[in-house]
mmCIF file of C-alpha atoms in Angstrom:
data_model
loop_
_atom_site.group_PDB
_atom_site.id
_atom_site.type_symbol
_atom_site.label_atom_id
_atom_site.label_comp_id
_atom_site.label_asym_id
_atom_site.label_seq_id
_atom_site.Cartn_x
_atom_site.Cartn_y
_atom_site.Cartn_z
ATOM 1 C CA UNK A 1 0.000 0.000 0.000
ATOM 2 C CA UNK A 2 1.185 3.556 -0.747
ATOM 3 C CA UNK A 3 1.387 5.614 2.447
ATOM 4 C CA UNK A 4 3.500 8.631 1.518
ATOM 5 C CA UNK A 5 4.121 11.308 4.121
ATOM 6 C CA UNK A 6 2.643 14.462 2.644
ATOM 7 C CA UNK A 7 2.317 16.648 5.709
ATOM 8 C CA UNK A 8 5.185 18.834 4.580
ATOM 9 C CA UNK A 9 4.844 18.231 0.850
ATOM 10 C CA UNK A 10 3.449 20.434 -1.835
ATOM 11 C CA UNK A 11 1.225 19.259 -4.672
ATOM 12 C CA UNK A 12 4.186 18.475 -6.913
ATOM 13 C CA UNK A 13 5.422 15.781 -4.530
ATOM 14 C CA UNK A 14 1.882 14.410 -4.175
ATOM 15 C CA UNK A 15 1.709 14.200 -7.958
ATOM 16 C CA UNK A 16 4.928 12.207 -8.042
ATOM 17 C CA UNK A 17 3.806 9.818 -5.281
ATOM 18 C CA UNK A 18 0.386 8.839 -6.655
ATOM 19 C CA UNK A 19 0.440 9.534 -10.399
ATOM 20 C CA UNK A 20 1.036 5.888 -11.304
ATOM 21 C CA UNK A 21 -1.986 4.770 -9.242
ATOM 22 C CA UNK A 22 -4.590 7.137 -10.736
ATOM 23 C CA UNK A 23 -6.150 6.475 -14.142
ATOM 24 C CA UNK A 24 -8.702 7.799 -16.549
ATOM 25 C CA UNK A 25 -11.682 5.435 -16.852
ATOM 26 C CA UNK A 26 -13.381 5.310 -20.249
ATOM 27 C CA UNK A 27 -16.645 3.867 -21.552
ATOM 28 C CA UNK A 28 -16.158 2.881 -25.186
ATOM 29 C CA UNK A 29 -18.804 2.325 -27.864
ATOM 30 C CA UNK A 30 -17.863 -1.056 -29.318
ATOM 31 C CA UNK A 31 -19.185 -0.159 -32.752
ATOM 32 C CA UNK A 32 -17.222 3.080 -33.241
ATOM 33 C CA UNK A 33 -14.352 2.540 -30.844
ATOM 34 C CA UNK A 34 -14.898 6.066 -29.479
ATOM 35 C CA UNK A 35 -15.404 7.045 -25.863
ATOM 36 C CA UNK A 36 -18.902 8.043 -24.705
ATOM 37 C CA UNK A 37 -18.043 8.820 -21.081
ATOM 38 C CA UNK A 38 -14.913 9.433 -19.033
ATOM 39 C CA UNK A 39 -14.047 9.695 -15.382
ATOM 40 C CA UNK A 40 -11.239 8.861 -13.032
ATOM 41 C CA UNK A 41 -10.280 5.831 -10.981
ATOM 42 C CA UNK A 42 -7.538 4.656 -8.671
ATOM 43 C CA UNK A 43 -5.806 1.475 -7.544
ATOM 44 C CA UNK A 44 -6.993 0.143 -4.187
ATOM 45 C CA UNK A 45 -6.744 -3.080 -2.159
ATOM 46 C CA UNK A 46 -4.771 -5.025 -4.838
ATOM 47 C CA UNK A 47 -2.629 -3.930 -7.774
ATOM 48 C CA UNK A 48 -5.278 -5.090 -10.283
ATOM 49 C CA UNK A 49 -8.305 -3.507 -8.550
ATOM 50 C CA UNK A 50 -9.583 0.001 -9.331
ATOM 51 C CA UNK A 51 -12.372 2.069 -7.789
ATOM 52 C CA UNK A 52 -14.466 4.732 -9.497
ATOM 53 C CA UNK A 53 -18.001 6.184 -9.442
ATOM 54 C CA UNK A 54 -20.968 4.116 -10.579
ATOM 55 C CA UNK A 55 -22.202 6.985 -12.753
ATOM 56 C CA UNK A 56 -18.890 6.954 -14.654
ATOM 57 C CA UNK A 57 -19.498 3.361 -15.828
ATOM 58 C CA UNK A 58 -23.328 3.358 -15.819
ATOM 59 C CA UNK A 59 -23.597 3.253 -19.635
ATOM 60 C CA UNK A 60 -21.634 0.003 -19.620
ATOM 61 C CA UNK A 61 -23.545 -1.437 -16.646
ATOM 62 C CA UNK A 62 -26.871 -0.927 -18.434
ATOM 63 C CA UNK A 63 -25.711 -2.094 -21.895
ATOM 64 C CA UNK A 64 -22.609 -4.327 -21.665
ATOM 65 C CA UNK A 65 -23.264 -5.667 -25.158
ATOM 66 C CA UNK A 66 -22.954 -2.152 -26.607
ATOM 67 C CA UNK A 67 -20.161 -0.656 -24.483
ATOM 68 C CA UNK A 68 -16.889 -1.738 -22.904
ATOM 69 C CA UNK A 69 -14.563 -0.337 -20.247
ATOM 70 C CA UNK A 70 -10.924 0.646 -20.523
ATOM 71 C CA UNK A 71 -8.295 2.592 -18.596
ATOM 72 C CA UNK A 72 -5.806 5.196 -19.795
ATOM 73 C CA UNK A 73 -2.671 5.955 -17.803
ATOM 74 C CA UNK A 74 -0.807 9.273 -17.649
ATOM 75 C CA UNK A 75 1.895 7.647 -19.785
ATOM 76 C CA UNK A 76 -0.610 6.755 -22.523
ATOM 77 C CA UNK A 77 -0.995 3.033 -21.795
ATOM 78 C CA UNK A 78 -4.513 1.613 -22.083
ATOM 79 C CA UNK A 79 -6.270 -1.687 -21.614
ATOM 80 C CA UNK A 80 -9.597 -3.388 -20.831
ATOM 81 C CA UNK A 81 -11.396 -3.391 -17.481
ATOM 82 C CA UNK A 82 -14.081 -5.682 -16.046
ATOM 83 C CA UNK A 83 -16.806 -4.778 -13.547
ATOM 84 C CA UNK A 84 -16.568 -6.611 -10.209
ATOM 85 C CA UNK A 85 -19.215 -4.991 -8.024
ATOM 86 C CA UNK A 86 -21.114 -1.742 -7.470
ATOM 87 C CA UNK A 87 -23.011 0.384 -4.965
ATOM 88 C CA UNK A 88 -25.524 2.675 -6.679
ATOM 89 C CA UNK A 89 -26.612 4.258 -3.391
ATOM 90 C CA UNK A 90 -23.152 5.693 -2.775
ATOM 91 C CA UNK A 91 -22.252 5.974 -6.476
ATOM 92 C CA UNK A 92 -19.344 3.524 -6.380
ATOM 93 C CA UNK A 93 -18.025 0.783 -8.665
ATOM 94 C CA UNK A 94 -15.059 -1.573 -8.395
ATOM 95 C CA UNK A 95 -13.249 -2.766 -11.530
ATOM 96 C CA UNK A 96 -10.462 -5.213 -12.339
ATOM 97 C CA UNK A 97 -7.610 -5.077 -14.819
ATOM 98 C CA UNK A 98 -5.899 -8.046 -16.436
ATOM 99 C CA UNK A 99 -2.492 -6.755 -15.360
ATOM 100 C CA UNK A 100 -0.923 -4.925 -12.382
ATOM 101 C CA UNK A 101 -1.856 -1.222 -12.324
ATOM 102 C CA UNK A 102 0.424 0.170 -9.634
ATOM 103 C CA UNK A 103 0.640 0.381 -5.863
ATOM 104 C CA UNK A 104 -2.753 0.394 -4.088
ATOM 105 C CA UNK A 105 -3.706 3.519 -2.158
ATOM 106 C CA UNK A 106 -4.700 3.080 1.477
ATOM 107 C CA UNK A 107 -8.127 3.978 2.909
ATOM 108 C CA UNK A 108 -8.315 6.107 6.062
ATOM 109 C CA UNK A 109 -11.048 7.806 8.160
ATOM 110 C CA UNK A 110 -12.217 11.334 7.372
ATOM 111 C CA UNK A 111 -9.912 13.835 9.133
ATOM 112 C CA UNK A 112 -11.057 16.700 11.335
ATOM 113 C CA UNK A 113 -13.043 19.566 9.868
ATOM 114 C CA UNK A 114 -10.778 22.167 8.277
ATOM 115 C CA UNK A 115 -8.071 19.671 7.281
ATOM 116 C CA UNK A 116 -6.321 20.179 3.946
ATOM 117 C CA UNK A 117 -7.343 17.652 1.281
ATOM 118 C CA UNK A 118 -5.969 16.802 -2.157
ATOM 119 C CA UNK A 119 -8.375 15.758 -4.907
ATOM 120 C CA UNK A 120 -6.970 13.929 -7.940
ATOM 121 C CA UNK A 121 -8.429 13.117 -11.338
ATOM 122 C CA UNK A 122 -8.647 13.847 -15.045
ATOM 123 C CA UNK A 123 -10.743 17.005 -15.483
ATOM 124 C CA UNK A 124 -12.374 17.669 -18.857
ATOM 125 C CA UNK A 125 -10.157 15.057 -20.559
ATOM 126 C CA UNK A 126 -7.226 17.463 -20.209
ATOM 127 C CA UNK A 127 -4.879 15.203 -18.253
ATOM 128 C CA UNK A 128 -4.038 14.320 -14.660
ATOM 129 C CA UNK A 129 -4.601 17.149 -12.146
ATOM 130 C CA UNK A 130 -4.543 17.841 -8.407
ATOM 131 C CA UNK A 131 -6.913 20.226 -6.607
ATOM 132 C CA UNK A 132 -6.162 21.419 -3.098
ATOM 133 C CA UNK A 133 -9.190 22.055 -0.861
ATOM 134 C CA UNK A 134 -10.580 21.841 2.650
ATOM 135 C CA UNK A 135 -12.675 19.299 4.502
ATOM 136 C CA UNK A 136 -15.913 21.062 5.474
ATOM 137 C CA UNK A 137 -17.349 18.035 7.252
ATOM 138 C CA UNK A 138 -20.082 15.480 6.685
ATOM 139 C CA UNK A 139 -23.317 16.797 5.191
ATOM 140 C CA UNK A 140 -25.759 16.194 8.046
ATOM 141 C CA UNK A 141 -28.872 16.734 5.909
ATOM 142 C CA UNK A 142 -27.654 13.945 3.634
ATOM 143 C CA UNK A 143 -28.601 10.617 5.227
ATOM 144 C CA UNK A 144 -25.692 8.890 3.482
ATOM 145 C CA UNK A 145 -23.198 11.459 4.715
ATOM 146 C CA UNK A 146 -21.235 12.865 1.772
ATOM 147 C CA UNK A 147 -18.272 15.115 2.563
ATOM 148 C CA UNK A 148 -18.439 18.793 1.611
ATOM 149 C CA UNK A 149 -15.171 19.727 -0.100
ATOM 150 C CA UNK A 150 -14.104 23.306 -0.813
ATOM 151 C CA UNK A 151 -12.278 22.761 -4.061
ATOM 152 C CA UNK A 152 -12.970 23.033 -7.792
ATOM 153 C CA UNK A 153 -13.941 19.536 -8.901
ATOM 154 C CA UNK A 154 -14.552 19.394 -12.644
ATOM 155 C CA UNK A 155 -16.230 16.868 -14.984
ATOM 156 C CA UNK A 156 -13.828 13.999 -15.543
ATOM 157 C CA UNK A 157 -12.589 14.039 -11.939
ATOM 158 C CA UNK A 158 -15.544 11.884 -10.852
ATOM 159 C CA UNK A 159 -14.283 8.644 -9.353
ATOM 160 C CA UNK A 160 -10.847 10.006 -8.515
ATOM 161 C CA UNK A 161 -9.460 9.820 -4.970
ATOM 162 C CA UNK A 162 -9.264 12.610 -2.426
ATOM 163 C CA UNK A 163 -6.328 12.229 -0.062
ATOM 164 C CA UNK A 164 -5.487 13.467 3.401
ATOM 165 C CA UNK A 165 -2.086 14.988 4.200
ATOM 166 C CA UNK A 166 -0.646 11.505 4.771
ATOM 167 C CA UNK A 167 -1.625 10.398 1.288
ATOM 168 C CA UNK A 168 -4.500 8.138 2.362
ATOM 169 C CA UNK A 169 -7.869 7.997 0.590
ATOM 170 C CA UNK A 170 -10.597 9.613 2.684
ATOM 171 C CA UNK A 171 -13.139 10.125 -0.098
ATOM 172 C CA UNK A 172 -14.026 9.597 -3.732
ATOM 173 C CA UNK A 173 -14.868 12.595 -5.940
ATOM 174 C CA UNK A 174 -18.544 12.418 -6.864
ATOM 175 C CA UNK A 175 -20.036 15.804 -7.782
ATOM 176 C CA UNK A 176 -19.494 19.539 -7.998
ATOM 177 C CA UNK A 177 -21.808 22.303 -6.848
ATOM 178 C CA UNK A 178 -19.887 25.105 -8.576
ATOM 179 C CA UNK A 179 -18.342 28.088 -6.784
ATOM 180 C CA UNK A 180 -15.435 25.874 -5.637
ATOM 181 C CA UNK A 181 -17.661 23.419 -3.768
ATOM 182 C CA UNK A 182 -17.711 19.687 -4.316
ATOM 183 C CA UNK A 183 -18.905 16.475 -2.719
ATOM 184 C CA UNK A 184 -16.976 13.339 -1.821
ATOM 185 C CA UNK A 185 -18.227 9.855 -0.998
ATOM 186 C CA UNK A 186 -16.560 8.804 2.288
ATOM 187 C CA UNK A 187 -14.093 6.003 1.584
ATOM 188 C CA UNK A 188 -15.602 3.752 4.271
ATOM 189 C CA UNK A 189 -18.409 2.921 1.818
ATOM 190 C CA UNK A 190 -15.769 1.671 -0.616
ATOM 191 C CA UNK A 191 -14.321 -0.474 2.183
ATOM 192 C CA UNK A 192 -17.667 -2.284 2.470
ATOM 193 C CA UNK A 193 -17.569 -3.314 -1.212
ATOM 194 C CA UNK A 194 -13.929 -4.386 -0.975
ATOM 195 C CA UNK A 195 -14.628 -6.519 2.108
ATOM 196 C CA UNK A 196 -17.542 -8.173 0.291
ATOM 197 C CA UNK A 197 -15.349 -8.899 -2.721
ATOM 198 C CA UNK A 198 -12.519 -10.264 -0.578
ATOM 199 C CA UNK A 199 -14.916 -12.816 0.918
ATOM 200 C CA UNK A 200 -15.772 -14.074 -2.577
ATOM 201 C CA UNK A 201 -12.133 -14.017 -3.720
ATOM 202 C CA UNK A 202 -12.996 -11.068 -6.006
ATOM 203 C CA UNK A 203 -15.469 -13.011 -8.123
ATOM 204 C CA UNK A 204 -17.646 -10.583 -10.151
ATOM 205 C CA UNK A 205 -21.240 -10.105 -9.019
ATOM 206 C CA UNK A 206 -23.428 -12.574 -10.930
ATOM 207 C CA UNK A 207 -26.479 -10.379 -11.495
ATOM 208 C CA UNK A 208 -25.752 -6.646 -11.394
ATOM 209 C CA UNK A 209 -29.441 -5.746 -11.709
ATOM 210 C CA UNK A 210 -30.365 -7.962 -8.759
ATOM 211 C CA UNK A 211 -27.602 -6.250 -6.761
ATOM 212 C CA UNK A 212 -28.954 -2.813 -7.688
ATOM 213 C CA UNK A 213 -32.535 -3.820 -6.812
ATOM 214 C CA UNK A 214 -31.381 -5.176 -3.464
ATOM 215 C CA UNK A 215 -29.614 -1.899 -2.663
ATOM 216 C CA UNK A 216 -32.540 0.295 -3.718
ATOM 217 C CA UNK A 217 -35.079 -1.769 -1.758
ATOM 218 C CA UNK A 218 -32.884 -1.663 1.338
ATOM 219 C CA UNK A 219 -32.446 2.112 1.048
ATOM 220 C CA UNK A 220 -36.160 2.683 0.470
ATOM 221 C CA UNK A 221 -37.069 0.508 3.456
ATOM 222 C CA UNK A 222 -34.585 2.363 5.648
ATOM 223 C CA UNK A 223 -35.904 5.737 4.489
ATOM 224 C CA UNK A 224 -39.578 4.842 4.929
ATOM 225 C CA UNK A 225 -38.896 3.355 8.378
ATOM 226 C CA UNK A 226 -37.149 6.571 9.374
ATOM 227 C CA UNK A 227 -40.023 8.677 8.056
ATOM 228 C CA UNK A 228 -42.579 6.545 9.915
ATOM 229 C CA UNK A 229 -40.658 6.922 13.171
ATOM 230 C CA UNK A 230 -40.438 10.725 13.003
ATOM 231 C CA UNK A 231 -42.645 13.229 14.804
ATOM 232 C CA UNK A 232 -44.234 14.862 11.752
ATOM 233 C CA UNK A 233 -46.125 17.680 13.331
ATOM 234 C CA UNK A 234 -49.235 18.865 11.511
ATOM 235 C CA UNK A 235 -50.437 21.567 9.174
ATOM 236 C CA UNK A 236 -53.828 22.767 8.012
ATOM 237 C CA UNK A 237 -55.158 22.932 4.487
ATOM 238 C CA UNK A 238 -58.793 23.918 4.228
ATOM 239 C CA UNK A 239 -60.674 21.898 6.842
ATOM 240 C CA UNK A 240 -58.115 19.122 6.938
ATOM 241 C CA UNK A 241 -55.349 18.773 9.536
ATOM 242 C CA UNK A 242 -52.623 16.697 7.879
ATOM 243 C CA UNK A 243 -48.964 15.645 8.473
ATOM 244 C CA UNK A 244 -46.401 18.378 7.829
ATOM 245 C CA UNK A 245 -42.752 17.601 6.912
ATOM 246 C CA UNK A 246 -42.122 13.868 7.303
ATOM 247 C CA UNK A 247 -38.356 14.294 7.636
ATOM 248 C CA UNK A 248 -35.614 16.928 7.598
ATOM 249 C CA UNK A 249 -34.731 15.743 4.097
ATOM 250 C CA UNK A 250 -38.153 16.855 2.799
ATOM 251 C CA UNK A 251 -38.647 20.291 1.264
ATOM 252 C CA UNK A 252 -42.183 21.670 1.360
ATOM 253 C CA UNK A 253 -43.527 24.669 -0.549
ATOM 254 C CA UNK A 254 -46.817 26.467 -0.740
ATOM 255 C CA UNK A 255 -47.732 26.909 -4.413
ATOM 256 C CA UNK A 256 -51.303 28.086 -3.959
ATOM 257 C CA UNK A 257 -52.962 30.261 -6.541
ATOM 258 C CA UNK A 258 -52.916 33.939 -5.621
ATOM 259 C CA UNK A 259 -56.536 34.871 -4.735
ATOM 260 C CA UNK A 260 -58.351 37.570 -6.708
ATOM 261 C CA UNK A 261 -61.497 39.546 -5.959
ATOM 262 C CA UNK A 262 -63.595 37.999 -8.702
ATOM 263 C CA UNK A 263 -62.474 34.375 -8.124
ATOM 264 C CA UNK A 264 -65.291 31.847 -8.290
ATOM 265 C CA UNK A 265 -63.434 29.442 -5.988
ATOM 266 C CA UNK A 266 -60.448 29.224 -3.634
ATOM 267 C CA UNK A 267 -57.573 26.848 -4.350
ATOM 268 C CA UNK A 268 -54.675 25.943 -2.025
ATOM 269 C CA UNK A 269 -51.745 23.617 -2.805
ATOM 270 C CA UNK A 270 -48.762 22.425 -0.758
ATOM 271 C CA UNK A 271 -46.038 20.216 -2.311
ATOM 272 C CA UNK A 272 -43.299 18.255 -0.531
ATOM 273 C CA UNK A 273 -40.369 16.310 -1.983
ATOM 274 C CA UNK A 274 -37.279 14.565 -0.607
ATOM 275 C CA UNK A 275 -35.192 15.118 -3.782
ATOM 276 C CA UNK A 276 -33.046 12.040 -3.061
ATOM 277 C CA UNK A 277 -33.143 10.146 -6.336
ATOM 278 C CA UNK A 278 -30.530 7.468 -6.894
ATOM 279 C CA UNK A 279 -28.961 7.723 -10.354
ATOM 280 C CA UNK A 280 -29.204 4.547 -12.440
ATOM 281 C CA UNK A 281 -28.880 5.852 -15.997
ATOM 282 C CA UNK A 282 -29.324 8.989 -18.067
ATOM 283 C CA UNK A 283 -33.059 8.293 -18.239
ATOM 284 C CA UNK A 284 -33.708 6.726 -14.861
ATOM 285 C CA UNK A 285 -33.283 7.854 -11.245
ATOM 286 C CA UNK A 286 -35.285 6.261 -8.440
ATOM 287 C CA UNK A 287 -35.991 6.847 -4.767
ATOM 288 C CA UNK A 288 -38.102 10.011 -4.847
ATOM 289 C CA UNK A 289 -40.869 10.524 -2.307
ATOM 290 C CA UNK A 290 -43.346 13.268 -3.170
ATOM 291 C CA UNK A 291 -46.659 14.248 -1.648
ATOM 292 C CA UNK A 292 -49.116 17.076 -2.039
ATOM 293 C CA UNK A 293 -52.225 18.448 -0.371
ATOM 294 C CA UNK A 294 -54.874 20.301 -2.384
ATOM 295 C CA UNK A 295 -57.921 22.103 -1.058
ATOM 296 C CA UNK A 296 -60.673 23.772 -3.069
ATOM 297 C CA UNK A 297 -63.890 25.449 -1.971
ATOM 298 C CA UNK A 298 -66.454 27.876 -3.366
ATOM 299 C CA UNK A 299 -69.528 29.857 -2.348
ATOM 300 C CA UNK A 300 -70.306 30.977 -5.914
ATOM 301 C CA UNK A 301 -70.086 27.922 -8.167
ATOM 302 C CA UNK A 302 -73.013 25.614 -8.828
ATOM 303 C CA UNK A 303 -72.216 22.137 -7.437
ATOM 304 C CA UNK A 304 -71.933 20.645 -10.949
ATOM 305 C CA UNK A 305 -69.471 23.333 -12.073
ATOM 306 C CA UNK A 306 -67.563 22.970 -8.805
ATOM 307 C CA UNK A 307 -67.291 19.214 -9.352
ATOM 308 C CA UNK A 308 -65.940 19.761 -12.875
ATOM 309 C CA UNK A 309 -63.176 22.062 -11.555
ATOM 310 C CA UNK A 310 -62.446 19.749 -8.625
ATOM 311 C CA UNK A 311 -62.150 16.696 -10.884
ATOM 312 C CA UNK A 312 -59.546 18.475 -13.046
ATOM 313 C CA UNK A 313 -57.292 18.875 -10.012
ATOM 314 C CA UNK A 314 -57.258 15.160 -9.253
ATOM 315 C CA UNK A 315 -54.615 14.165 -11.783
ATOM 316 C CA UNK A 316 -51.683 12.658 -9.892
ATOM 317 C CA UNK A 317 -48.935 10.966 -11.930
ATOM 318 C CA UNK A 318 -45.300 9.879 -11.616
ATOM 319 C CA UNK A 319 -42.979 11.977 -13.756
ATOM 320 C CA UNK A 320 -40.349 9.409 -14.789
ATOM 321 C CA UNK A 321 -39.356 8.785 -18.395
ATOM 322 C CA UNK A 322 -39.538 4.982 -18.554
ATOM 323 C CA UNK A 323 -40.532 2.771 -21.456
ATOM 324 C CA UNK A 324 -42.597 -0.408 -21.622
ATOM 325 C CA UNK A 325 -39.342 -2.339 -21.651
ATOM 326 C CA UNK A 326 -38.529 -0.951 -18.193
ATOM 327 C CA UNK A 327 -41.789 -1.440 -16.270
ATOM 328 C CA UNK A 328 -45.170 -3.118 -16.294
ATOM 329 C CA UNK A 329 -48.311 -1.041 -16.817
ATOM 330 C CA UNK A 330 -49.834 0.560 -13.736
ATOM 331 C CA UNK A 331 -52.404 -1.648 -12.024
ATOM 332 C CA UNK A 332 -54.842 0.438 -9.942
ATOM 333 C CA UNK A 333 -57.417 -0.365 -7.286
ATOM 334 C CA UNK A 334 -60.103 2.095 -6.186
ATOM 335 C CA UNK A 335 -62.244 1.948 -3.054
ATOM 336 C CA UNK A 336 -64.073 4.179 -0.604
ATOM 337 C CA UNK A 337 -63.243 4.619 3.064
ATOM 338 C CA UNK A 338 -63.944 6.860 5.990
ATOM 339 C CA UNK A 339 -61.105 9.107 7.166
ATOM 340 C CA UNK A 340 -61.475 11.597 10.039
ATOM 341 C CA UNK A 341 -65.242 11.111 9.933
ATOM 342 C CA UNK A 342 -65.417 12.037 6.222
ATOM 343 C CA UNK A 343 -65.895 9.942 3.088
ATOM 344 C CA UNK A 344 -62.944 9.630 0.712
ATOM 345 C CA UNK A 345 -62.279 7.859 -2.555
ATOM 346 C CA UNK A 346 -58.859 6.210 -2.511
ATOM 347 C CA UNK A 347 -56.842 4.923 -5.453
ATOM 348 C CA UNK A 348 -53.679 2.808 -5.144
ATOM 349 C CA UNK A 349 -51.581 2.194 -8.270
ATOM 350 C CA UNK A 350 -48.504 0.016 -8.691
ATOM 351 C CA UNK A 351 -46.110 -0.810 -11.497
ATOM 352 C CA UNK A 352 -43.123 -3.164 -11.254
ATOM 353 C CA UNK A 353 -39.645 -2.891 -12.736
ATOM 354 C CA UNK A 354 -38.697 -5.722 -15.081
ATOM 355 C CA UNK A 355 -34.917 -5.634 -14.630
ATOM 356 C CA UNK A 356 -35.001 -4.790 -10.922
ATOM 357 C CA UNK A 357 -37.017 -7.572 -9.299
ATOM 358 C CA UNK A 358 -38.969 -6.542 -6.208
ATOM 359 C CA UNK A 359 -38.811 -2.861 -7.105
ATOM 360 C CA UNK A 360 -42.005 -0.876 -7.766
ATOM 361 C CA UNK A 361 -43.377 2.605 -8.269
ATOM 362 C CA UNK A 362 -46.363 3.338 -6.012
ATOM 363 C CA UNK A 363 -48.958 6.064 -6.466
ATOM 364 C CA UNK A 364 -51.605 6.809 -3.830
ATOM 365 C CA UNK A 365 -54.507 9.239 -4.118
ATOM 366 C CA UNK A 366 -57.161 10.249 -1.593
ATOM 367 C CA UNK A 367 -60.089 12.487 -2.617
ATOM 368 C CA UNK A 368 -62.766 13.955 -0.363
ATOM 369 C CA UNK A 369 -66.294 13.146 -1.593
ATOM 370 C CA UNK A 370 -69.822 13.964 -0.471
ATOM 371 C CA UNK A 371 -69.493 17.760 -0.295
ATOM 372 C CA UNK A 372 -71.104 20.048 -2.842
ATOM 373 C CA UNK A 373 -68.686 22.981 -2.710
ATOM 374 C CA UNK A 374 -65.505 21.816 -0.987
ATOM 375 C CA UNK A 375 -62.936 19.184 -1.747
ATOM 376 C CA UNK A 376 -59.567 17.976 -0.514
ATOM 377 C CA UNK A 377 -56.940 15.828 -2.231
ATOM 378 C CA UNK A 378 -53.878 13.989 -0.951
ATOM 379 C CA UNK A 379 -51.423 12.469 -3.432
ATOM 380 C CA UNK A 380 -48.312 10.449 -2.513
ATOM 381 C CA UNK A 381 -45.878 8.799 -4.909
ATOM 382 C CA UNK A 382 -42.826 6.706 -4.078
ATOM 383 C CA UNK A 383 -40.471 5.508 -6.823
ATOM 384 C CA UNK A 384 -38.161 2.511 -6.711
ATOM 385 C CA UNK A 385 -39.512 1.018 -3.514
ATOM 386 C CA UNK A 386 -40.854 -2.064 -1.805
ATOM 387 C CA UNK A 387 -44.620 -1.881 -2.378
ATOM 388 C CA UNK A 388 -45.713 -2.953 1.107
ATOM 389 C CA UNK A 389 -43.351 -0.481 2.802
ATOM 390 C CA UNK A 390 -44.731 2.405 0.713
ATOM 391 C CA UNK A 391 -48.306 1.329 1.492
ATOM 392 C CA UNK A 392 -47.420 1.321 5.193
ATOM 393 C CA UNK A 393 -46.330 4.960 5.031
ATOM 394 C CA UNK A 394 -49.500 5.961 3.159
ATOM 395 C CA UNK A 395 -51.683 4.196 5.718
ATOM 396 C CA UNK A 396 -49.933 5.830 8.665
ATOM 397 C CA UNK A 397 -50.187 9.304 7.101
ATOM 398 C CA UNK A 398 -53.915 8.918 6.392
ATOM 399 C CA UNK A 399 -54.569 7.693 9.934
ATOM 400 C CA UNK A 400 -53.348 11.035 11.291
ATOM 401 C CA UNK A 401 -55.809 13.117 9.218
ATOM 402 C CA UNK A 402 -58.290 15.200 11.215
ATOM 403 C CA UNK A 403 -61.321 17.243 10.171
ATOM 404 C CA UNK A 404 -61.772 20.715 11.568
ATOM 405 C CA UNK A 405 -65.003 22.537 10.746
#
């Protein structure tokens, strides 16, 4: 393992110490021989093992018959790579080369806040670079705990290592926020994959889609369990008292229509979203939890006209660009039930992913019925989840509804 002493070194000595262990990772179109995506990677654990980001190699993961993987060294050498294992939740992938790739870098814990860090990679396909920055600590609002890095990470540096002053890996470059801010995946998540591989003697995962489904289901279950265990508080919309923010990761906004003097009806809308999608491909990201409350009432509209307007507002859908080759059609079940002493029509819809067994999108809708000039709607959608766990959250939310005249 490389463990250079960098406490008194400048970036030029860091460059010299680790250059031979950091590579450009390329996804190649087999038909044209041209690259379609690039990132960075580094040698870890063994001299033939490299780590990178999942999103760097996602094109290959989703279409291995169309694309292939290769490395490019700073000296211009290149060669093929094979996928061993992945972690889509933490955006990590582990690859293997057919030949030795250099001395493995050593993984270490995240240093104290304010420590100097060195991020390495291949920005913008311009060659090997080092960026000096600062550890700004673990992002507490991020349940998976990415590190906030004050340094200019650029496209192409994804998957490269970030080192502490002793030359140990503390994180993997994953994203940039602009304005000299970036995010790192803590290296302990990489350790988990490497330990799993070591137990199997580094045999490649048999079914990558089953592995991804397993990870997404586990994350969704963990998230929904956390939500269910929180103290939600409550908020009012119209005559309904409903759950407020389910978790600190949720962002809620009032997007009600601005009232005007000559309005024929009142309309209020609150939307909440966790914005925690897990990237799977350019066209697919799963893990979102969204819900909305809508209230409408009127003293001026005839009941039939009110119903027409009210019906238009009940149009919940999941905004994901998936094809018939990705999922089954939605299967929906409608029934009527009493909630908070009022009658509601409820609709539960489910569609299943074909590649990712056990993974579903769930859509729930609750609509107040039996009132001539007032109506309330509750819509909840959960993508990439275990169906029963999502239904459990819906049930618990509805059970807290109260009616206030």
